[in-house]
PDB file of C-alpha atoms in Angstrom:
ATOM      1  CA  MET M1455     -19.539 -16.941  -5.513  1.00 53.00           C
ATOM      2  CA  LYS M1456     -21.273 -18.908  -2.781  1.00 58.00           C
ATOM      3  CA  ARG M1457     -19.876 -19.135   0.709  1.00 59.00           C
ATOM      4  CA  ARG M1458     -18.872 -22.788   0.367  1.00 63.00           C
ATOM      5  CA  GLU M1459     -16.951 -22.014  -2.841  1.00 60.00           C
ATOM      6  CA  ALA M1460     -15.244 -19.009  -1.277  1.00 59.00           C
ATOM      7  CA  VAL M1461     -14.195 -21.049   1.752  1.00 61.00           C
ATOM      8  CA  GLY M1462     -12.832 -23.760  -0.545  1.00 68.00           C
ATOM      9  CA  LEU M1463     -10.833 -21.235  -2.585  1.00 70.00           C
ATOM     10  CA  ALA M1464      -9.351 -19.518   0.459  1.00 70.00           C
ATOM     11  CA  GLY M1465      -8.660 -22.831   2.147  1.00 73.00           C
ATOM     12  CA  GLY M1466      -6.979 -24.293  -0.938  1.00 81.00           C
ATOM     13  CA  MET M1467      -4.816 -21.212  -1.361  1.00 82.00           C
ATOM     14  CA  GLY M1468      -3.801 -21.282   2.275  1.00 83.00           C
ATOM     15  CA  LEU M1469      -3.119 -25.017   2.338  1.00 89.00           C
ATOM     16  CA  ALA M1470      -0.909 -24.899  -0.751  1.00 93.00           C
ATOM     17  CA  SER M1471       1.113 -22.052   0.738  1.00 94.00           C
ATOM     18  CA  TRP M1472       1.484 -23.797   4.104  1.00 95.00           C
ATOM     19  CA  VAL M1473       2.702 -26.972   2.402  1.00 96.00           C
ATOM     20  CA  ALA M1474       5.267 -25.019   0.366  1.00 96.00           C
ATOM     21  CA  PHE M1475       6.335 -23.071   3.446  1.00 97.00           C
ATOM     22  CA  GLY M1476       6.689 -26.284   5.447  1.00 96.00           C
ATOM     23  CA  VAL M1477       8.859 -27.879   2.770  1.00 97.00           C
ATOM     24  CA  LEU M1478      11.063 -24.793   2.520  1.00 97.00           C
ATOM     25  CA  SER M1479      11.368 -24.623   6.314  1.00 97.00           C
ATOM     26  CA  MET M1480      12.423 -28.249   6.521  1.00 97.00           C
ATOM     27  CA  VAL M1481      15.072 -27.659   3.861  1.00 96.00           C
ATOM     28  CA  VAL M1482      16.386 -24.622   5.749  1.00 96.00           C
ATOM     29  CA  ILE M1483      16.485 -26.597   8.992  1.00 96.00           C
ATOM     30  CA  GLY M1484      18.063 -29.600   7.295  1.00 95.00           C
ATOM     31  CA  ARG M1485      20.788 -27.383   5.839  1.00 93.00           C
ATOM     32  CA  GLU M1486      21.284 -25.770   9.270  1.00 93.00           C
ATOM     33  CA  GLY M1487      20.431 -22.367   7.842  1.00 92.00           C
ATOM     34  CA  ALA M1488      22.988 -22.488   5.031  1.00 94.00           C
ATOM     35  CA  PRO M1489      22.160 -20.487   1.875  1.00 93.00           C
ATOM     36  CA  LEU M1490      20.029 -22.333  -0.687  1.00 92.00           C
ATOM     37  CA  PHE M1491      19.680 -22.393  -4.479  1.00 83.00           C
ATOM     38  CA  MET M1492      19.398 -18.685  -5.438  1.00 89.00           C
ATOM     39  CA  ASP M1493      20.643 -17.106  -2.227  1.00 95.00           C
ATOM     40  CA  HIS M1494      24.315 -16.590  -3.036  1.00 93.00           C
ATOM     41  CA  GLY M1495      23.714 -15.469  -6.613  1.00 94.00           C
ATOM     42  CA  LEU M1496      21.108 -12.807  -5.784  1.00 95.00           C
ATOM     43  CA  LEU M1497      23.134 -11.455  -2.868  1.00 95.00           C
ATOM     44  CA  ALA M1498      26.238 -11.266  -5.043  1.00 94.00           C
ATOM     45  CA  TRP M1499      24.271  -9.419  -7.743  1.00 95.00           C
ATOM     46  CA  SER M1500      22.973  -6.970  -5.145  1.00 94.00           C
ATOM     47  CA  LEU M1501      26.463  -6.267  -3.836  1.00 93.00           C
ATOM     48  CA  GLY M1502      27.618  -5.419  -7.358  1.00 92.00           C
ATOM     49  CA  HIS M1503      24.696  -3.100  -8.176  1.00 93.00           C
ATOM     50  CA  ARG M1504      24.363  -0.568  -5.380  1.00 94.00           C
ATOM     51  CA  PRO M1505      24.497   3.025  -6.655  1.00 95.00           C
ATOM     52  CA  GLU M1506      23.721   5.570  -3.946  1.00 94.00           C
ATOM     53  CA  VAL M1507      20.362   6.564  -5.446  1.00 96.00           C
ATOM     54  CA  ALA M1508      19.158   2.946  -5.641  1.00 96.00           C
ATOM     55  CA  VAL M1509      20.257   2.258  -2.069  1.00 96.00           C
ATOM     56  CA  ALA M1510      18.433   5.356  -0.820  1.00 96.00           C
ATOM     57  CA  LEU M1511      15.266   4.326  -2.656  1.00 97.00           C
ATOM     58  CA  ALA M1512      15.532   0.779  -1.319  1.00 96.00           C
ATOM     59  CA  ARG M1513      15.960   2.049   2.238  1.00 96.00           C
ATOM     60  CA  GLY M1514      12.918   4.283   1.885  1.00 96.00           C
ATOM     61  CA  LEU M1515      10.809   1.469   0.455  1.00 96.00           C
ATOM     62  CA  THR M1516      11.936  -1.097   2.998  1.00 96.00           C
ATOM     63  CA  ALA M1517      10.971   1.307   5.799  1.00 95.00           C
ATOM     64  CA  THR M1518       7.326   1.152   4.684  1.00 95.00           C
ATOM     65  CA  GLY M1519       7.231  -2.581   5.409  1.00 94.00           C
ATOM     66  CA  THR M1520       7.427  -2.230   9.169  1.00 92.00           C
ATOM     67  CA  GLY M1521       6.336   0.003  12.027  1.00 92.00           C
ATOM     68  CA  VAL M1522       3.174   2.107  11.796  1.00 95.00           C
ATOM     69  CA  THR M1523       2.743   2.139   8.007  1.00 95.00           C
ATOM     70  CA  PRO M1524       1.325  -1.401   7.516  1.00 96.00           C
ATOM     71  CA  TYR M1525      -1.123  -0.962  10.401  1.00 96.00           C
ATOM     72  CA  ALA M1526      -2.255   2.412   9.063  1.00 96.00           C
ATOM     73  CA  LEU M1527      -2.856   0.943   5.596  1.00 95.00           C
ATOM     74  CA  VAL M1528      -4.847  -1.983   6.986  1.00 95.00           C
ATOM     75  CA  ALA M1529      -6.914   0.318   9.208  1.00 94.00           C
ATOM     76  CA  VAL M1530      -7.737   2.588   6.254  1.00 93.00           C
ATOM     77  CA  ALA M1531      -8.668  -0.470   4.171  1.00 90.00           C
ATOM     78  CA  GLY M1532     -11.047  -1.573   6.907  1.00 88.00           C
ATOM     79  CA  VAL M1533     -12.662   1.853   7.053  1.00 88.00           C
ATOM     80  CA  VAL M1534     -13.082   1.883   3.274  1.00 85.00           C
ATOM     81  CA  VAL M1535     -14.611  -1.594   3.019  1.00 81.00           C
ATOM     82  CA  GLY M1536     -17.336  -0.981   5.603  1.00 77.00           C
ATOM     83  CA  ARG M1537     -20.588   0.822   4.797  1.00 79.00           C
ATOM     84  CA  THR M1538     -21.560   1.969   8.268  1.00 81.00           C
ATOM     85  CA  LEU M1539     -19.492   3.155  11.227  1.00 84.00           C
ATOM     86  CA  PRO M1540     -19.867  -0.117  13.203  1.00 83.00           C
ATOM     87  CA  HIS M1541     -18.994  -2.150  10.115  1.00 84.00           C
ATOM     88  CA  ARG M1542     -15.962   0.033   9.417  1.00 84.00           C
ATOM     89  CA  LEU M1543     -14.687  -0.298  12.964  1.00 89.00           C
ATOM     90  CA  LEU M1544     -15.215  -4.063  12.890  1.00 89.00           C
ATOM     91  CA  ALA M1545     -13.487  -4.427   9.514  1.00 87.00           C
ATOM     92  CA  ALA M1546     -10.521  -2.335  10.645  1.00 91.00           C
ATOM     93  CA  ALA M1547     -10.236  -4.293  13.904  1.00 92.00           C
ATOM     94  CA  SER M1548     -10.435  -7.619  12.054  1.00 90.00           C
ATOM     95  CA  GLY M1549      -7.725  -6.578   9.604  1.00 92.00           C
ATOM     96  CA  LEU M1550      -5.458  -5.329  12.368  1.00 95.00           C
ATOM     97  CA  ALA M1551      -6.004  -8.550  14.327  1.00 94.00           C
ATOM     98  CA  CYS M1552      -5.075 -10.618  11.256  1.00 94.00           C
ATOM     99  CA  LEU M1553      -1.907  -8.579  10.726  1.00 96.00           C
ATOM    100  CA  GLY M1554      -0.881  -8.556  14.387  1.00 96.00           C
ATOM    101  CA  ALA M1555      -1.517 -12.265  14.935  1.00 96.00           C
ATOM    102  CA  GLY M1556       0.356 -13.106  11.735  1.00 96.00           C
ATOM    103  CA  GLN M1557       3.356 -11.096  12.874  1.00 96.00           C
ATOM    104  CA  ALA M1558       3.344 -12.794  16.273  1.00 96.00           C
ATOM    105  CA  LEU M1559       3.125 -16.271  14.756  1.00 97.00           C
ATOM    106  CA  ARG M1560       5.908 -15.479  12.290  1.00 97.00           C
ATOM    107  CA  TYR M1561       8.112 -14.280  15.133  1.00 96.00           C
ATOM    108  CA  GLY M1562       7.614 -17.567  16.935  1.00 97.00           C
ATOM    109  CA  VAL M1563       8.520 -19.558  13.811  1.00 97.00           C
ATOM    110  CA  MET M1564      11.551 -17.339  13.197  1.00 97.00           C
ATOM    111  CA  THR M1565      12.804 -17.857  16.749  1.00 96.00           C
ATOM    112  CA  TRP M1566      12.309 -21.619  16.493  1.00 96.00           C
ATOM    113  CA  ILE M1567      14.190 -21.966  13.181  1.00 96.00           C
ATOM    114  CA  ALA M1568      16.906 -19.455  14.197  1.00 95.00           C
ATOM    115  CA  ARG M1569      18.525 -19.014  10.793  1.00 96.00           C
ATOM    116  CA  ALA M1570      21.481 -16.638  10.640  1.00 95.00           C
ATOM    117  CA  ARG M1571      21.409 -13.606   8.359  1.00 96.00           C
ATOM    118  CA  PRO M1572      23.910 -12.962   5.555  1.00 95.00           C
ATOM    119  CA  PRO M1573      27.339 -11.662   6.666  1.00 94.00           C
ATOM    120  CA  HIS M1574      27.120  -8.303   8.426  1.00 93.00           C
ATOM    121  CA  THR M1575      29.685  -6.837   6.034  1.00 93.00           C
ATOM    122  CA  ASP M1576      27.104  -7.138   3.235  1.00 93.00           C
ATOM    123  CA  TRP M1577      24.423  -5.124   5.045  1.00 95.00           C
ATOM    124  CA  ASP M1578      23.414  -1.693   3.794  1.00 92.00           C
ATOM    125  CA  THR M1579      20.680  -1.040   6.363  1.00 93.00           C
ATOM    126  CA  HIS M1580      19.861  -1.895   9.957  1.00 91.00           C
ATOM    127  CA  ALA M1581      18.419  -5.299  10.840  1.00 92.00           C
ATOM    128  CA  SER M1582      17.911  -7.373  13.975  1.00 91.00           C
ATOM    129  CA  GLY M1583      16.811 -10.850  14.974  1.00 92.00           C
ATOM    130  CA  TRP M1584      16.967 -14.089  13.033  1.00 95.00           C
ATOM    131  CA  SER M1585      16.497 -14.338   9.298  1.00 96.00           C
ATOM    132  CA  PHE M1586      13.785 -16.854   8.289  1.00 97.00           C
ATOM    133  CA  PRO M1587      11.085 -15.992   7.398  1.00 97.00           C
ATOM    134  CA  SER M1588      11.636 -12.310   6.650  1.00 96.00           C
ATOM    135  CA  GLY M1589       9.535 -10.044   8.852  1.00 96.00           C
ATOM    136  CA  HIS M1590       9.387  -7.211   6.326  1.00 96.00           C
ATOM    137  CA  ALA M1591       8.380  -9.570   3.515  1.00 97.00           C
ATOM    138  CA  THR M1592       5.686 -11.194   5.663  1.00 97.00           C
ATOM    139  CA  THR M1593       4.268  -7.926   6.958  1.00 97.00           C
ATOM    140  CA  ALA M1594       4.210  -6.220   3.561  1.00 97.00           C
ATOM    141  CA  ALA M1595       2.612  -9.244   1.878  1.00 96.00           C
ATOM    142  CA  LEU M1596      -0.055  -9.524   4.583  1.00 96.00           C
ATOM    143  CA  THR M1597      -0.766  -5.803   4.335  1.00 96.00           C
ATOM    144  CA  ALA M1598      -0.937  -5.888   0.541  1.00 96.00           C
ATOM    145  CA  GLY M1599      -3.293  -8.873   0.641  1.00 93.00           C
ATOM    146  CA  LEU M1600      -5.680  -7.191   3.068  1.00 94.00           C
ATOM    147  CA  VAL M1601      -5.647  -3.909   1.135  1.00 93.00           C
ATOM    148  CA  ILE M1602      -6.222  -5.717  -2.171  1.00 91.00           C
ATOM    149  CA  LEU M1603      -9.161  -7.572  -0.626  1.00 88.00           C
ATOM    150  CA  ALA M1604     -10.724  -4.276   0.466  1.00 88.00           C
ATOM    151  CA  ILE M1605     -10.211  -2.732  -2.977  1.00 87.00           C
ATOM    152  CA  TRP M1606     -11.679  -5.801  -4.678  1.00 83.00           C
ATOM    153  CA  VAL M1607     -14.808  -5.661  -2.530  1.00 80.00           C
ATOM    154  CA  ARG M1608     -15.420  -1.910  -2.730  1.00 78.00           C
ATOM    155  CA  ALA M1609     -14.148  -0.915  -6.189  1.00 69.00           C
ATOM    156  CA  PRO M1610     -15.794  -3.046  -8.904  1.00 68.00           C
ATOM    157  CA  ARG M1611     -14.441  -0.764 -11.669  1.00 76.00           C
ATOM    158  CA  GLY M1612     -10.803   0.105 -12.261  1.00 76.00           C
ATOM    159  CA  ARG M1613      -9.627  -2.037  -9.379  1.00 82.00           C
ATOM    160  CA  THR M1614      -7.148  -4.214 -11.276  1.00 87.00           C
ATOM    161  CA  PRO M1615      -4.444  -1.535 -11.847  1.00 89.00           C
ATOM    162  CA  VAL M1616      -4.683  -0.378  -8.233  1.00 90.00           C
ATOM    163  CA  CYS M1617      -4.447  -3.950  -6.954  1.00 91.00           C
ATOM    164  CA  LEU M1618      -1.381  -4.521  -9.147  1.00 94.00           C
ATOM    165  CA  VAL M1619       0.319  -1.433  -7.690  1.00 94.00           C
ATOM    166  CA  VAL M1620      -0.392  -2.593  -4.140  1.00 94.00           C
ATOM    167  CA  GLY M1621       0.812  -6.104  -4.955  1.00 95.00           C
ATOM    168  CA  CYS M1622       4.025  -4.760  -6.493  1.00 96.00           C
ATOM    169  CA  TRP M1623       4.646  -2.693  -3.371  1.00 97.00           C
ATOM    170  CA  GLY M1624       4.277  -5.782  -1.186  1.00 96.00           C
ATOM    171  CA  ALA M1625       6.695  -7.763  -3.362  1.00 96.00           C
ATOM    172  CA  LEU M1626       9.250  -4.957  -3.684  1.00 97.00           C
ATOM    173  CA  VAL M1627       9.482  -4.454   0.071  1.00 97.00           C
ATOM    174  CA  GLY M1628      10.561  -8.068   0.381  1.00 96.00           C
ATOM    175  CA  LEU M1629      13.067  -7.777  -2.465  1.00 97.00           C
ATOM    176  CA  THR M1630      14.687  -4.707  -0.895  1.00 97.00           C
ATOM    177  CA  ARG M1631      15.708  -6.919   2.023  1.00 97.00           C
ATOM    178  CA  VAL M1632      17.822  -9.010  -0.348  1.00 97.00           C
ATOM    179  CA  TYR M1633      19.108  -5.949  -2.195  1.00 96.00           C
ATOM    180  CA  LEU M1634      20.215  -4.336   1.069  1.00 96.00           C
ATOM    181  CA  GLY M1635      21.953  -7.548   2.138  1.00 95.00           C
ATOM    182  CA  VAL M1636      20.055  -8.296   5.349  1.00 97.00           C
ATOM    183  CA  HIS M1637      18.150 -11.376   4.105  1.00 97.00           C
ATOM    184  CA  TRP M1638      18.668 -14.334   1.854  1.00 97.00           C
ATOM    185  CA  PHE M1639      16.138 -14.627  -0.971  1.00 97.00           C
ATOM    186  CA  THR M1640      14.700 -17.790   0.569  1.00 97.00           C
ATOM    187  CA  ASP M1641      13.951 -15.773   3.720  1.00 97.00           C
ATOM    188  CA  VAL M1642      11.811 -13.468   1.600  1.00 97.00           C
ATOM    189  CA  LEU M1643      10.216 -16.378  -0.250  1.00 97.00           C
ATOM    190  CA  GLY M1644       9.389 -17.949   3.102  1.00 97.00           C
ATOM    191  CA  GLY M1645       7.811 -14.679   4.234  1.00 97.00           C
ATOM    192  CA  TRP M1646       5.600 -14.534   1.142  1.00 97.00           C
ATOM    193  CA  LEU M1647       4.470 -18.136   1.546  1.00 97.00           C
ATOM    194  CA  PHE M1648       3.787 -17.611   5.244  1.00 97.00           C
ATOM    195  CA  ALA M1649       1.740 -14.480   4.507  1.00 96.00           C
ATOM    196  CA  VAL M1650      -0.406 -16.168   1.852  1.00 95.00           C
ATOM    197  CA  GLY M1651      -0.980 -19.143   4.139  1.00 95.00           C
ATOM    198  CA  TRP M1652      -2.035 -16.937   7.033  1.00 96.00           C
ATOM    199  CA  LEU M1653      -4.287 -14.840   4.784  1.00 94.00           C
ATOM    200  CA  GLY M1654      -5.956 -18.065   3.691  1.00 91.00           C
ATOM    201  CA  VAL M1655      -6.655 -18.969   7.311  1.00 91.00           C
ATOM    202  CA  CYS M1656      -8.062 -15.520   8.108  1.00 90.00           C
ATOM    203  CA  LEU M1657     -10.204 -15.397   4.958  1.00 87.00           C
ATOM    204  CA  CYS M1658     -11.558 -18.879   5.601  1.00 83.00           C
ATOM    205  CA  ALA M1659     -12.586 -17.863   9.114  1.00 81.00           C
ATOM    206  CA  ALA M1660     -14.092 -14.551   7.987  1.00 79.00           C
ATOM    207  CA  ILE M1661     -16.121 -16.166   5.200  1.00 76.00           C
ATOM    208  CA  ARG M1662     -17.365 -19.133   7.189  1.00 71.00           C
ATOM    209  CA  TRP M1663     -18.177 -17.155  10.343  1.00 68.00           C
ATOM    210  CA  PRO M1664     -18.810 -13.559   9.191  1.00 65.00           C
ATOM    211  CA  PRO M1665     -19.455 -11.340  12.231  1.00 55.00           C
ATOM    212  CA  THR M1666     -21.614  -9.113  10.059  1.00 53.00           C
ATOM    213  CA  ARG M1667     -22.181  -8.206   6.432  1.00 49.00           C
ATOM    214  CA  LEU M1668     -19.691  -5.655   5.160  1.00 43.00           C
ATOM    215  CA  SER M1669     -21.550  -4.959   1.956  1.00 44.00           C
ATOM    216  CA  ARG M1670     -25.116  -4.993   0.731  1.00 45.00           C
ATOM    217  CA  LYS M1671     -24.348  -7.508  -1.983  1.00 45.00           C
ATOM    218  CA  PRO M1672     -21.741  -9.990  -0.774  1.00 44.00           C
ATOM    219  CA  HIS M1673     -19.904 -12.058  -3.369  1.00 46.00           C
ATOM    220  CA  TRP M1674     -20.984 -15.371  -1.840  1.00 42.00           C
ATOM    221  CA  GLY M1675     -24.457 -16.674  -1.180  1.00 43.00           C
ATOM    222  CA  THR M1676     -26.019 -17.370   2.161  1.00 41.00           C
ATOM    223  CA  LYS M1677     -26.492 -21.045   1.492  1.00 43.00           C
ATOM    224  CA  GLU M1678     -23.940 -23.573   2.676  1.00 41.00           C
TER     225      GLU M1678
END
């Protein structure tokens, strides 16, 4: 794939996600943060299906979507994708910058929209701050996207099953937030859309202005 085609693909993916996120945000704002189409139903289902083992598993999984774990995964992905020590350090730093900047931007959007969480009586884990978009869902989706990108570049064989596992992890972290009662489903959906949009921006920038080659045979050509 040539560089122009790769930029177009990443840009199109990001633009579509930003448009969908913008529409969803406007609906949330217009409804003054009230629950939307699937929110009540999925929360009610979660409240009725909470055996102790499932709750414990959900708490353990949701814990991997915040704190040190996402940054460690992105750093390892950067080290794996590079071929030399400078390239590995640059790839890890770029991935961490993408993740950190995405989290900061999401926090600003969350504070601006200021949507309330579900009732505290429905919570089965700790949570803080406003609700939309979900921080755990955004962080896990961003992390999964960056890790999948590294796997796709460095593992030409057998990469599909591994990428599916990583993608499922990113999605499940978001869903645990609904299951544990601390987010509406549309908060999680907003987090996923935000993450894909931000990944599109970062990929577009990295492809158009690559600081250095991270592989001997890049997937796009050198011609514009």
